[in-house]
Amino acid sequence: MPRPDFPRTLRDFQTRFENDAACRQYLAESRWPDGYRCPRCGHQDAIDLPTRALWRCKGCGYDTSVTVGTVLHRTRMPLTHWFCAAYLVATHTPGLSALQLERQLDIRYETAWAMLQKLRRAMVRPDRELLHEKVEVDETYVGASEVGLRGGRELREKVLVVSAVEVRGTASGRVRLQIVPDASGPSLTGFVKANVEAGAIVITDGWLGYAPLSGMGYRHRPRTQGDPKRADKILPRVHRVFGNLKTWLRGTHHGVSHKHLQAYLDEFTFRFNRRRTPMAAFKTLLGLGAQQSPTTYNMLYGVELTG
Ligand SMILES: [Zn+2]
């Protein structure tokens, strides 16, 4: 059985996943790309038990959940709603607010908000591979207009965010974004060390906080600018990321509070880094990523036994 491919448009998506049976079928295909196989006895035939999203082995009666390990496990929400939410979050370029999801699915705001929170858990630094070859690094303040619009005490606070973006010819590769306490050497170089492969070319402005990089195994290329207001000329990619990030925070979420900012940075990063692979984004959001490796008995353990 070939791996399921990804619908390219919302119309294709809704046609393909028009009901929960179609969603369950997709989950089963993702779990068993080579066809169903009982994890207990190896039998290759099963009955689909729709109400509990279980497959019951025809050989030994063992029940396997097709949702265990995913955000869909034991949900009372229709699978079609979850699939649609994950599709929109994965493909909707400026991101999706709870208000937009509430309208799209015609559900309560609180439900939409809770669904987005669950989907966002998959976005917390899922990338293990360091950025490499050549990156731009810079920091920016996310100011009062972006942060803490609803919290009076936070209104004047500014948060320092540092970013690294891969240089890929004239385009950008992957991005990383992180809140740092200050623009000191340890804060900035600590971020680079945690996110960029040693030996990479690191382009920064002339700020002294980046000076230790050359002693840390990086090929540091500080670029001094004549006019400090034209940092976008020497670091165009990272400044485009900052611009898009701030527009997104203002426009989509109407400002986010300080304590939630890192979660939004993670979401921005998640979508940016998967903008050309929406299929991978969709599966990761639903928690289907781990199932691309062969399913083992241990992964499925914990499902109720019957008989
Ligand atoms: Zn069996």
PDB file of C-alpha atoms and ligand atoms in Angstrom:
ATOM      1  CA  MET A   1       0.000   0.000   0.000  1.00  0.00           C
ATOM      2  CA  PRO A   2       1.537   3.348  -0.956  1.00  0.00           C
ATOM      3  CA  ARG A   3       1.790   5.992   1.722  1.00  0.00           C
ATOM      4  CA  PRO A   4      -1.165   8.344   1.720  1.00  0.00           C
ATOM      5  CA  ASP A   5      -0.391  11.585  -0.080  1.00  0.00           C
ATOM      6  CA  PHE A   6      -1.421  15.063   0.911  1.00  0.00           C
ATOM      7  CA  PRO A   7      -4.450  16.974  -0.408  1.00  0.00           C
ATOM      8  CA  ARG A   8      -3.314  20.190  -2.051  1.00  0.00           C
ATOM      9  CA  THR A   9      -6.387  22.348  -1.587  1.00  0.00           C
ATOM     10  CA  LEU A  10      -9.021  22.764   1.101  1.00  0.00           C
ATOM     11  CA  ARG A  11     -11.617  21.439  -1.350  1.00  0.00           C
ATOM     12  CA  ASP A  12      -9.555  18.290  -1.980  1.00  0.00           C
ATOM     13  CA  PHE A  13      -9.050  17.978   1.728  1.00  0.00           C
ATOM     14  CA  GLN A  14     -12.737  18.157   2.588  1.00  0.00           C
ATOM     15  CA  THR A  15     -13.633  15.707  -0.169  1.00  0.00           C
ATOM     16  CA  ARG A  16     -11.044  13.254   1.012  1.00  0.00           C
ATOM     17  CA  PHE A  17     -11.880  13.531   4.733  1.00  0.00           C
ATOM     18  CA  GLU A  18     -15.607  14.028   4.451  1.00  0.00           C
ATOM     19  CA  ASN A  19     -16.451  11.811   7.448  1.00  0.00           C
ATOM     20  CA  ASP A  20     -14.890  10.091  10.432  1.00  0.00           C
ATOM     21  CA  ALA A  21     -14.610   6.766   8.579  1.00  0.00           C
ATOM     22  CA  ALA A  22     -12.295   8.401   6.021  1.00  0.00           C
ATOM     23  CA  CYS A  23     -10.229   9.922   8.851  1.00  0.00           C
ATOM     24  CA  ARG A  24      -9.962   6.549  10.627  1.00  0.00           C
ATOM     25  CA  GLN A  25      -8.900   4.938   7.367  1.00  0.00           C
ATOM     26  CA  TYR A  26      -6.142   7.532   7.002  1.00  0.00           C
ATOM     27  CA  LEU A  27      -4.969   6.897  10.580  1.00  0.00           C
ATOM     28  CA  ALA A  28      -4.857   3.166   9.878  1.00  0.00           C
ATOM     29  CA  GLU A  29      -2.898   3.728   6.644  1.00  0.00           C
ATOM     30  CA  SER A  30      -0.453   5.925   8.531  1.00  0.00           C
ATOM     31  CA  ARG A  31      -0.054   3.327  11.278  1.00  0.00           C
ATOM     32  CA  TRP A  32       0.226   0.355   8.923  1.00  0.00           C
ATOM     33  CA  PRO A  33       1.652   1.621   5.608  1.00  0.00           C
ATOM     34  CA  ASP A  34       2.098  -1.996   4.504  1.00  0.00           C
ATOM     35  CA  GLY A  35      -1.356  -3.076   5.638  1.00  0.00           C
ATOM     36  CA  TYR A  36      -2.801  -4.040   9.027  1.00  0.00           C
ATOM     37  CA  ARG A  37      -0.834  -6.465  11.132  1.00  0.00           C
ATOM     38  CA  CYS A  38      -1.899  -7.514  14.640  1.00  0.00           C
ATOM     39  CA  PRO A  39       0.832  -6.504  17.111  1.00  0.00           C
ATOM     40  CA  ARG A  40       0.031  -9.568  19.245  1.00  0.00           C
ATOM     41  CA  CYS A  41      -0.426 -12.469  16.823  1.00  0.00           C
ATOM     42  CA  GLY A  42       0.610 -11.046  13.455  1.00  0.00           C
ATOM     43  CA  HIS A  43      -2.780 -11.705  11.853  1.00  0.00           C
ATOM     44  CA  GLN A  44      -3.505  -9.455   8.857  1.00  0.00           C
ATOM     45  CA  ASP A  45      -7.254  -9.095   9.078  1.00  0.00           C
ATOM     46  CA  ALA A  46      -9.238  -6.888  11.454  1.00  0.00           C
ATOM     47  CA  ILE A  47     -12.667  -5.396  12.079  1.00  0.00           C
ATOM     48  CA  ASP A  48     -12.958  -1.603  12.298  1.00  0.00           C
ATOM     49  CA  LEU A  49     -14.815  -0.600  15.504  1.00  0.00           C
ATOM     50  CA  PRO A  50     -15.820   2.946  14.607  1.00  0.00           C
ATOM     51  CA  THR A  51     -17.190   4.211  17.916  1.00  0.00           C
ATOM     52  CA  ARG A  52     -13.877   3.732  19.692  1.00  0.00           C
ATOM     53  CA  ALA A  53     -11.460   4.079  16.773  1.00  0.00           C
ATOM     54  CA  LEU A  54     -10.242   0.536  17.385  1.00  0.00           C
ATOM     55  CA  TRP A  55      -9.231  -2.254  15.061  1.00  0.00           C
ATOM     56  CA  ARG A  56     -10.070  -5.716  16.431  1.00  0.00           C
ATOM     57  CA  CYS A  57      -7.901  -8.610  15.257  1.00  0.00           C
ATOM     58  CA  LYS A  58      -9.917 -11.347  13.564  1.00  0.00           C
ATOM     59  CA  GLY A  59      -7.372 -13.901  14.716  1.00  0.00           C
ATOM     60  CA  CYS A  60      -7.023 -13.268  18.468  1.00  0.00           C
ATOM     61  CA  GLY A  61      -9.492 -10.458  19.258  1.00  0.00           C
ATOM     62  CA  TYR A  62      -6.794  -7.981  20.305  1.00  0.00           C
ATOM     63  CA  ASP A  63      -7.865  -4.351  20.004  1.00  0.00           C
ATOM     64  CA  THR A  64      -5.464  -1.793  18.558  1.00  0.00           C
ATOM     65  CA  SER A  65      -6.294   1.882  18.780  1.00  0.00           C
ATOM     66  CA  VAL A  66      -5.563   3.907  15.667  1.00  0.00           C
ATOM     67  CA  THR A  67      -5.437   7.112  17.736  1.00  0.00           C
ATOM     68  CA  VAL A  68      -3.090   6.166  20.588  1.00  0.00           C
ATOM     69  CA  GLY A  69      -0.048   8.437  20.586  1.00  0.00           C
ATOM     70  CA  THR A  70      -1.922  11.151  18.699  1.00  0.00           C
ATOM     71  CA  VAL A  71      -3.852  14.215  19.889  1.00  0.00           C
ATOM     72  CA  LEU A  72      -6.975  12.418  18.704  1.00  0.00           C
ATOM     73  CA  HIS A  73      -6.826   9.793  21.430  1.00  0.00           C
ATOM     74  CA  ARG A  74     -10.056   9.611  23.457  1.00  0.00           C
ATOM     75  CA  THR A  75     -11.323  12.857  22.000  1.00  0.00           C
ATOM     76  CA  ARG A  76     -15.054  13.517  21.957  1.00  0.00           C
ATOM     77  CA  MET A  77     -14.651  15.895  19.031  1.00  0.00           C
ATOM     78  CA  PRO A  78     -15.344  14.444  15.557  1.00  0.00           C
ATOM     79  CA  LEU A  79     -12.125  13.396  13.816  1.00  0.00           C
ATOM     80  CA  THR A  80     -13.140  15.552  10.836  1.00  0.00           C
ATOM     81  CA  HIS A  81     -12.857  18.632  13.086  1.00  0.00           C
ATOM     82  CA  TRP A  82      -9.372  17.693  14.238  1.00  0.00           C
ATOM     83  CA  PHE A  83      -8.237  16.926  10.700  1.00  0.00           C
ATOM     84  CA  CYS A  84      -9.589  20.229   9.431  1.00  0.00           C
ATOM     85  CA  ALA A  85      -7.966  22.175  12.299  1.00  0.00           C
ATOM     86  CA  ALA A  86      -4.580  20.512  11.708  1.00  0.00           C
ATOM     87  CA  TYR A  87      -4.868  21.139   7.950  1.00  0.00           C
ATOM     88  CA  LEU A  88      -5.621  24.821   8.477  1.00  0.00           C
ATOM     89  CA  VAL A  89      -2.845  25.250  11.056  1.00  0.00           C
ATOM     90  CA  ALA A  90      -0.359  23.451   8.785  1.00  0.00           C
ATOM     91  CA  THR A  91      -1.182  25.315   5.600  1.00  0.00           C
ATOM     92  CA  HIS A  92      -2.657  28.685   6.538  1.00  0.00           C
ATOM     93  CA  THR A  93       0.420  30.843   6.075  1.00  0.00           C
ATOM     94  CA  PRO A  94      -0.240  33.568   8.625  1.00  0.00           C
ATOM     95  CA  GLY A  95      -1.381  31.031  11.203  1.00  0.00           C
ATOM     96  CA  LEU A  96      -4.774  30.552  12.699  1.00  0.00           C
ATOM     97  CA  SER A  97      -6.423  32.162  15.713  1.00  0.00           C
ATOM     98  CA  ALA A  98      -8.973  30.498  17.964  1.00  0.00           C
ATOM     99  CA  LEU A  99     -11.539  32.983  16.654  1.00  0.00           C
ATOM    100  CA  GLN A 100     -10.913  31.911  13.050  1.00  0.00           C
ATOM    101  CA  LEU A 101     -11.139  28.234  13.983  1.00  0.00           C
ATOM    102  CA  GLU A 102     -14.349  28.855  15.921  1.00  0.00           C
ATOM    103  CA  ARG A 103     -15.890  30.296  12.740  1.00  0.00           C
ATOM    104  CA  GLN A 104     -14.469  27.659  10.383  1.00  0.00           C
ATOM    105  CA  LEU A 105     -15.757  24.707  12.401  1.00  0.00           C
ATOM    106  CA  ASP A 106     -18.771  26.383  13.971  1.00  0.00           C
ATOM    107  CA  ILE A 107     -17.759  25.348  17.479  1.00  0.00           C
ATOM    108  CA  ARG A 108     -17.446  27.181  20.794  1.00  0.00           C
ATOM    109  CA  TYR A 109     -14.513  29.581  21.165  1.00  0.00           C
ATOM    110  CA  GLU A 110     -13.242  27.725  24.248  1.00  0.00           C
ATOM    111  CA  THR A 111     -13.236  24.447  22.307  1.00  0.00           C
ATOM    112  CA  ALA A 112     -11.366  26.011  19.401  1.00  0.00           C
ATOM    113  CA  TRP A 113      -8.825  27.510  21.779  1.00  0.00           C
ATOM    114  CA  ALA A 114      -8.265  24.157  23.522  1.00  0.00           C
ATOM    115  CA  MET A 115      -7.832  22.366  20.171  1.00  0.00           C
ATOM    116  CA  LEU A 116      -5.202  24.874  19.041  1.00  0.00           C
ATOM    117  CA  GLN A 117      -3.371  24.501  22.347  1.00  0.00           C
ATOM    118  CA  LYS A 118      -3.251  20.725  21.862  1.00  0.00           C
ATOM    119  CA  LEU A 119      -2.022  21.030  18.282  1.00  0.00           C
ATOM    120  CA  ARG A 120       0.607  23.539  19.390  1.00  0.00           C
ATOM    121  CA  ARG A 121       2.184  21.007  21.744  1.00  0.00           C
ATOM    122  CA  ALA A 122       3.624  19.318  18.666  1.00  0.00           C
ATOM    123  CA  MET A 123       5.310  22.579  17.714  1.00  0.00           C
ATOM    124  CA  VAL A 124       7.605  22.851  20.721  1.00  0.00           C
ATOM    125  CA  ARG A 125      11.055  22.537  19.234  1.00  0.00           C
ATOM    126  CA  PRO A 126      10.474  19.348  17.268  1.00  0.00           C
ATOM    127  CA  ASP A 127      13.560  20.056  15.159  1.00  0.00           C
ATOM    128  CA  ARG A 128      16.678  18.391  16.429  1.00  0.00           C
ATOM    129  CA  GLU A 129      18.970  19.096  13.505  1.00  0.00           C
ATOM    130  CA  LEU A 130      21.161  22.181  13.879  1.00  0.00           C
ATOM    131  CA  LEU A 131      21.168  24.932  11.259  1.00  0.00           C
ATOM    132  CA  HIS A 132      24.236  24.664   9.067  1.00  0.00           C
ATOM    133  CA  GLU A 133      26.549  26.026   6.361  1.00  0.00           C
ATOM    134  CA  LYS A 134      25.718  29.737   6.471  1.00  0.00           C
ATOM    135  CA  VAL A 135      23.350  31.643   8.760  1.00  0.00           C
ATOM    136  CA  GLU A 136      22.376  35.203   9.579  1.00  0.00           C
ATOM    137  CA  VAL A 137      21.902  35.996  13.287  1.00  0.00           C
ATOM    138  CA  ASP A 138      20.402  39.111  14.842  1.00  0.00           C
ATOM    139  CA  GLU A 139      18.218  40.177  17.746  1.00  0.00           C
ATOM    140  CA  THR A 140      15.208  42.465  17.989  1.00  0.00           C
ATOM    141  CA  TYR A 141      12.890  43.865  20.612  1.00  0.00           C
ATOM    142  CA  VAL A 142       9.320  42.711  20.403  1.00  0.00           C
ATOM    143  CA  GLY A 143       7.777  45.827  21.818  1.00  0.00           C
ATOM    144  CA  ALA A 144       4.701  47.025  23.616  1.00  0.00           C
ATOM    145  CA  SER A 145       2.636  46.979  20.440  1.00  0.00           C
ATOM    146  CA  GLU A 146       3.227  43.255  20.031  1.00  0.00           C
ATOM    147  CA  VAL A 147       3.309  42.120  23.645  1.00  0.00           C
ATOM    148  CA  GLY A 148       1.018  42.507  26.590  1.00  0.00           C
ATOM    149  CA  LEU A 149      -1.767  44.546  25.036  1.00  0.00           C
ATOM    150  CA  ARG A 150      -4.179  43.151  27.570  1.00  0.00           C
ATOM    151  CA  GLY A 151      -1.912  43.207  30.602  1.00  0.00           C
ATOM    152  CA  GLY A 152      -1.445  46.725  31.909  1.00  0.00           C
ATOM    153  CA  ARG A 153       1.689  45.957  33.837  1.00  0.00           C
ATOM    154  CA  GLU A 154       3.376  44.337  30.857  1.00  0.00           C
ATOM    155  CA  LEU A 155       2.500  47.168  28.524  1.00  0.00           C
ATOM    156  CA  ARG A 156       5.868  48.905  28.748  1.00  0.00           C
ATOM    157  CA  GLU A 157       7.944  45.754  28.767  1.00  0.00           C
ATOM    158  CA  LYS A 158       9.945  44.788  25.752  1.00  0.00           C
ATOM    159  CA  VAL A 159      11.197  41.300  25.132  1.00  0.00           C
ATOM    160  CA  LEU A 160      14.453  40.563  23.366  1.00  0.00           C
ATOM    161  CA  VAL A 161      14.184  37.875  20.692  1.00  0.00           C
ATOM    162  CA  VAL A 162      17.188  36.429  18.854  1.00  0.00           C
ATOM    163  CA  SER A 163      16.908  34.649  15.526  1.00  0.00           C
ATOM    164  CA  ALA A 164      19.080  32.602  13.170  1.00  0.00           C
ATOM    165  CA  VAL A 165      18.129  32.054   9.512  1.00  0.00           C
ATOM    166  CA  GLU A 166      19.928  29.824   7.026  1.00  0.00           C
ATOM    167  CA  VAL A 167      21.239  31.482   3.872  1.00  0.00           C
ATOM    168  CA  ARG A 168      20.270  29.414   0.799  1.00  0.00           C
ATOM    169  CA  GLY A 169      21.430  31.353  -2.216  1.00  0.00           C
ATOM    170  CA  THR A 170      19.091  34.315  -2.488  1.00  0.00           C
ATOM    171  CA  ALA A 171      16.451  32.508  -0.396  1.00  0.00           C
ATOM    172  CA  SER A 172      16.094  31.487   3.231  1.00  0.00           C
ATOM    173  CA  GLY A 173      16.362  27.996   4.690  1.00  0.00           C
ATOM    174  CA  ARG A 174      15.229  27.140   8.199  1.00  0.00           C
ATOM    175  CA  VAL A 175      14.765  29.522  11.098  1.00  0.00           C
ATOM    176  CA  ARG A 176      15.152  29.480  14.888  1.00  0.00           C
ATOM    177  CA  LEU A 177      13.655  32.034  17.292  1.00  0.00           C
ATOM    178  CA  GLN A 178      14.221  32.343  21.021  1.00  0.00           C
ATOM    179  CA  ILE A 179      13.621  34.804  23.856  1.00  0.00           C
ATOM    180  CA  VAL A 180      16.889  35.828  25.543  1.00  0.00           C
ATOM    181  CA  PRO A 181      17.270  37.755  28.818  1.00  0.00           C
ATOM    182  CA  ASP A 182      19.672  40.345  27.351  1.00  0.00           C
ATOM    183  CA  ALA A 183      22.064  41.085  24.462  1.00  0.00           C
ATOM    184  CA  SER A 184      25.154  39.963  26.372  1.00  0.00           C
ATOM    185  CA  GLY A 185      27.802  37.681  24.869  1.00  0.00           C
ATOM    186  CA  PRO A 186      26.724  34.616  26.878  1.00  0.00           C
ATOM    187  CA  SER A 187      23.044  35.048  25.915  1.00  0.00           C
ATOM    188  CA  LEU A 188      23.685  35.525  22.189  1.00  0.00           C
ATOM    189  CA  THR A 189      26.519  33.046  21.702  1.00  0.00           C
ATOM    190  CA  GLY A 190      24.656  30.520  23.877  1.00  0.00           C
ATOM    191  CA  PHE A 191      21.746  30.735  21.438  1.00  0.00           C
ATOM    192  CA  VAL A 192      24.078  30.256  18.444  1.00  0.00           C
ATOM    193  CA  LYS A 193      25.793  27.273  20.083  1.00  0.00           C
ATOM    194  CA  ALA A 194      22.448  25.586  20.808  1.00  0.00           C
ATOM    195  CA  ASN A 195      21.072  26.132  17.296  1.00  0.00           C
ATOM    196  CA  VAL A 196      23.895  26.348  14.742  1.00  0.00           C
ATOM    197  CA  GLU A 197      26.382  23.647  13.783  1.00  0.00           C
ATOM    198  CA  ALA A 198      30.024  24.340  14.640  1.00  0.00           C
ATOM    199  CA  GLY A 199      32.041  25.367  11.577  1.00  0.00           C
ATOM    200  CA  ALA A 200      29.160  27.265   9.990  1.00  0.00           C
ATOM    201  CA  ILE A 201      29.576  30.796   8.639  1.00  0.00           C
ATOM    202  CA  VAL A 202      27.709  33.132  11.011  1.00  0.00           C
ATOM    203  CA  ILE A 203      26.869  36.599   9.702  1.00  0.00           C
ATOM    204  CA  THR A 204      26.012  39.230  12.331  1.00  0.00           C
ATOM    205  CA  ASP A 205      26.185  42.976  12.742  1.00  0.00           C
ATOM    206  CA  GLY A 206      29.146  44.526  14.547  1.00  0.00           C
ATOM    207  CA  TRP A 207      27.719  44.135  18.072  1.00  0.00           C
ATOM    208  CA  LEU A 208      30.422  42.995  20.522  1.00  0.00           C
ATOM    209  CA  GLY A 209      28.143  40.369  22.040  1.00  0.00           C
ATOM    210  CA  TYR A 210      28.814  38.223  18.951  1.00  0.00           C
ATOM    211  CA  ALA A 211      32.606  38.663  19.072  1.00  0.00           C
ATOM    212  CA  PRO A 212      33.297  35.383  20.995  1.00  0.00           C
ATOM    213  CA  LEU A 213      31.836  33.315  18.094  1.00  0.00           C
ATOM    214  CA  SER A 214      35.137  33.044  16.213  1.00  0.00           C
ATOM    215  CA  GLY A 215      36.710  31.496  19.298  1.00  0.00           C
ATOM    216  CA  MET A 216      33.862  28.972  19.519  1.00  0.00           C
ATOM    217  CA  GLY A 217      34.551  27.212  16.219  1.00  0.00           C
ATOM    218  CA  TYR A 218      32.347  29.391  13.985  1.00  0.00           C
ATOM    219  CA  ARG A 219      33.473  31.311  10.923  1.00  0.00           C
ATOM    220  CA  HIS A 220      32.176  34.610  12.214  1.00  0.00           C
ATOM    221  CA  ARG A 221      31.566  37.327   9.609  1.00  0.00           C
ATOM    222  CA  PRO A 222      30.617  40.532  11.415  1.00  0.00           C
ATOM    223  CA  ARG A 223      29.357  43.155   8.979  1.00  0.00           C
ATOM    224  CA  THR A 224      29.551  46.737  10.048  1.00  0.00           C
ATOM    225  CA  GLN A 225      26.960  49.071   8.691  1.00  0.00           C
ATOM    226  CA  GLY A 226      27.339  52.744   7.881  1.00  0.00           C
ATOM    227  CA  ASP A 227      23.805  53.595   8.883  1.00  0.00           C
ATOM    228  CA  PRO A 228      22.545  51.616  11.886  1.00  0.00           C
ATOM    229  CA  LYS A 229      18.982  51.965  10.593  1.00  0.00           C
ATOM    230  CA  ARG A 230      19.849  49.912   7.512  1.00  0.00           C
ATOM    231  CA  ALA A 231      20.580  46.625   9.253  1.00  0.00           C
ATOM    232  CA  ASP A 232      18.108  45.041   6.819  1.00  0.00           C
ATOM    233  CA  LYS A 233      20.707  45.573   4.066  1.00  0.00           C
ATOM    234  CA  ILE A 234      23.382  43.450   5.693  1.00  0.00           C
ATOM    235  CA  LEU A 235      21.053  40.871   7.268  1.00  0.00           C
ATOM    236  CA  PRO A 236      18.100  40.759   4.852  1.00  0.00           C
ATOM    237  CA  ARG A 237      16.765  37.281   5.708  1.00  0.00           C
ATOM    238  CA  VAL A 238      16.663  37.606   9.455  1.00  0.00           C
ATOM    239  CA  HIS A 239      15.066  41.048   9.132  1.00  0.00           C
ATOM    240  CA  ARG A 240      12.389  39.688   6.835  1.00  0.00           C
ATOM    241  CA  VAL A 241      11.658  37.043   9.474  1.00  0.00           C
ATOM    242  CA  PHE A 242      11.392  39.701  12.193  1.00  0.00           C
ATOM    243  CA  GLY A 243       9.061  41.777  10.018  1.00  0.00           C
ATOM    244  CA  ASN A 244       6.798  38.820   9.251  1.00  0.00           C
ATOM    245  CA  LEU A 245       6.824  37.716  12.882  1.00  0.00           C
ATOM    246  CA  LYS A 246       5.733  41.134  14.157  1.00  0.00           C
ATOM    247  CA  THR A 247       3.052  41.484  11.515  1.00  0.00           C
ATOM    248  CA  TRP A 248       1.731  38.034  12.434  1.00  0.00           C
ATOM    249  CA  LEU A 249       1.715  38.736  16.171  1.00  0.00           C
ATOM    250  CA  ARG A 250      -0.136  42.009  15.642  1.00  0.00           C
ATOM    251  CA  GLY A 251      -2.533  40.916  12.938  1.00  0.00           C
ATOM    252  CA  THR A 252      -3.463  37.369  13.839  1.00  0.00           C
ATOM    253  CA  HIS A 253      -3.334  37.408  17.562  1.00  0.00           C
ATOM    254  CA  HIS A 254      -3.736  41.114  18.353  1.00  0.00           C
ATOM    255  CA  GLY A 255      -0.745  40.907  20.649  1.00  0.00           C
ATOM    256  CA  VAL A 256       0.249  38.027  22.877  1.00  0.00           C
ATOM    257  CA  SER A 257       1.241  38.136  26.504  1.00  0.00           C
ATOM    258  CA  HIS A 258       4.884  37.908  27.499  1.00  0.00           C
ATOM    259  CA  LYS A 259       4.522  34.492  29.077  1.00  0.00           C
ATOM    260  CA  HIS A 260       3.027  32.969  25.890  1.00  0.00           C
ATOM    261  CA  LEU A 261       5.483  34.583  23.476  1.00  0.00           C
ATOM    262  CA  GLN A 262       7.905  31.635  23.235  1.00  0.00           C
ATOM    263  CA  ALA A 263       5.004  29.346  22.271  1.00  0.00           C
ATOM    264  CA  TYR A 264       4.134  31.730  19.421  1.00  0.00           C
ATOM    265  CA  LEU A 265       7.790  31.872  18.367  1.00  0.00           C
ATOM    266  CA  ASP A 266       7.740  28.058  18.250  1.00  0.00           C
ATOM    267  CA  GLU A 267       4.585  28.112  16.122  1.00  0.00           C
ATOM    268  CA  PHE A 268       6.047  30.643  13.705  1.00  0.00           C
ATOM    269  CA  THR A 269       9.219  28.532  13.458  1.00  0.00           C
ATOM    270  CA  PHE A 270       7.257  25.311  12.952  1.00  0.00           C
ATOM    271  CA  ARG A 271       5.262  26.648  10.013  1.00  0.00           C
ATOM    272  CA  PHE A 272       8.167  28.572   8.470  1.00  0.00           C
ATOM    273  CA  ASN A 273      10.400  25.494   8.454  1.00  0.00           C
ATOM    274  CA  ARG A 274       7.671  23.321   6.911  1.00  0.00           C
ATOM    275  CA  ARG A 275       6.300  25.814   4.402  1.00  0.00           C
ATOM    276  CA  ARG A 276       7.312  23.487   1.552  1.00  0.00           C
ATOM    277  CA  THR A 277       6.266  20.249   3.293  1.00  0.00           C
ATOM    278  CA  PRO A 278       2.687  20.721   4.541  1.00  0.00           C
ATOM    279  CA  MET A 279       2.197  16.953   4.652  1.00  0.00           C
ATOM    280  CA  ALA A 280       4.925  16.561   7.259  1.00  0.00           C
ATOM    281  CA  ALA A 281       3.482  19.520   9.204  1.00  0.00           C
ATOM    282  CA  PHE A 282      -0.017  18.024   9.186  1.00  0.00           C
ATOM    283  CA  LYS A 283       1.182  14.631  10.412  1.00  0.00           C
ATOM    284  CA  THR A 284       3.425  16.116  13.079  1.00  0.00           C
ATOM    285  CA  LEU A 285       0.560  18.258  14.400  1.00  0.00           C
ATOM    286  CA  LEU A 286      -1.705  15.255  14.778  1.00  0.00           C
ATOM    287  CA  GLY A 287       1.098  13.265  16.404  1.00  0.00           C
ATOM    288  CA  LEU A 288       1.433  10.833  13.504  1.00  0.00           C
ATOM    289  CA  GLY A 289       5.152  11.428  13.026  1.00  0.00           C
ATOM    290  CA  ALA A 290       6.308   8.638  15.325  1.00  0.00           C
ATOM    291  CA  GLN A 291       4.230   6.153  13.378  1.00  0.00           C
ATOM    292  CA  GLN A 292       6.428   6.424  10.327  1.00  0.00           C
ATOM    293  CA  SER A 293       8.789   4.012  12.039  1.00  0.00           C
ATOM    294  CA  PRO A 294       7.496   0.454  12.320  1.00  0.00           C
ATOM    295  CA  THR A 295       4.869   0.147  15.002  1.00  0.00           C
ATOM    296  CA  THR A 296       6.012  -2.013  17.871  1.00  0.00           C
ATOM    297  CA  TYR A 297       4.014  -3.839  20.474  1.00  0.00           C
ATOM    298  CA  ASN A 298       5.372  -1.496  23.166  1.00  0.00           C
ATOM    299  CA  MET A 299       4.125   1.587  21.338  1.00  0.00           C
ATOM    300  CA  LEU A 300       0.648   0.124  21.340  1.00  0.00           C
ATOM    301  CA  TYR A 301       0.723  -1.187  24.857  1.00  0.00           C
ATOM    302  CA  GLY A 302      -1.865   0.379  27.106  1.00  0.00           C
ATOM    303  CA  VAL A 303      -4.793  -0.274  24.810  1.00  0.00           C
ATOM    304  CA  GLU A 304      -7.518  -2.164  26.640  1.00  0.00           C
ATOM    305  CA  LEU A 305      -7.534  -5.892  26.013  1.00  0.00           C
ATOM    306  CA  THR A 306     -10.812  -7.598  25.308  1.00  0.00           C
ATOM    307  CA  GLY A 307     -12.034 -11.121  26.008  1.00  0.00           C
TER     308      GLY A 307
HETATM  309 ZN    ZN B   1      -4.209 -10.830  16.744  1.00  0.00          ZN
END
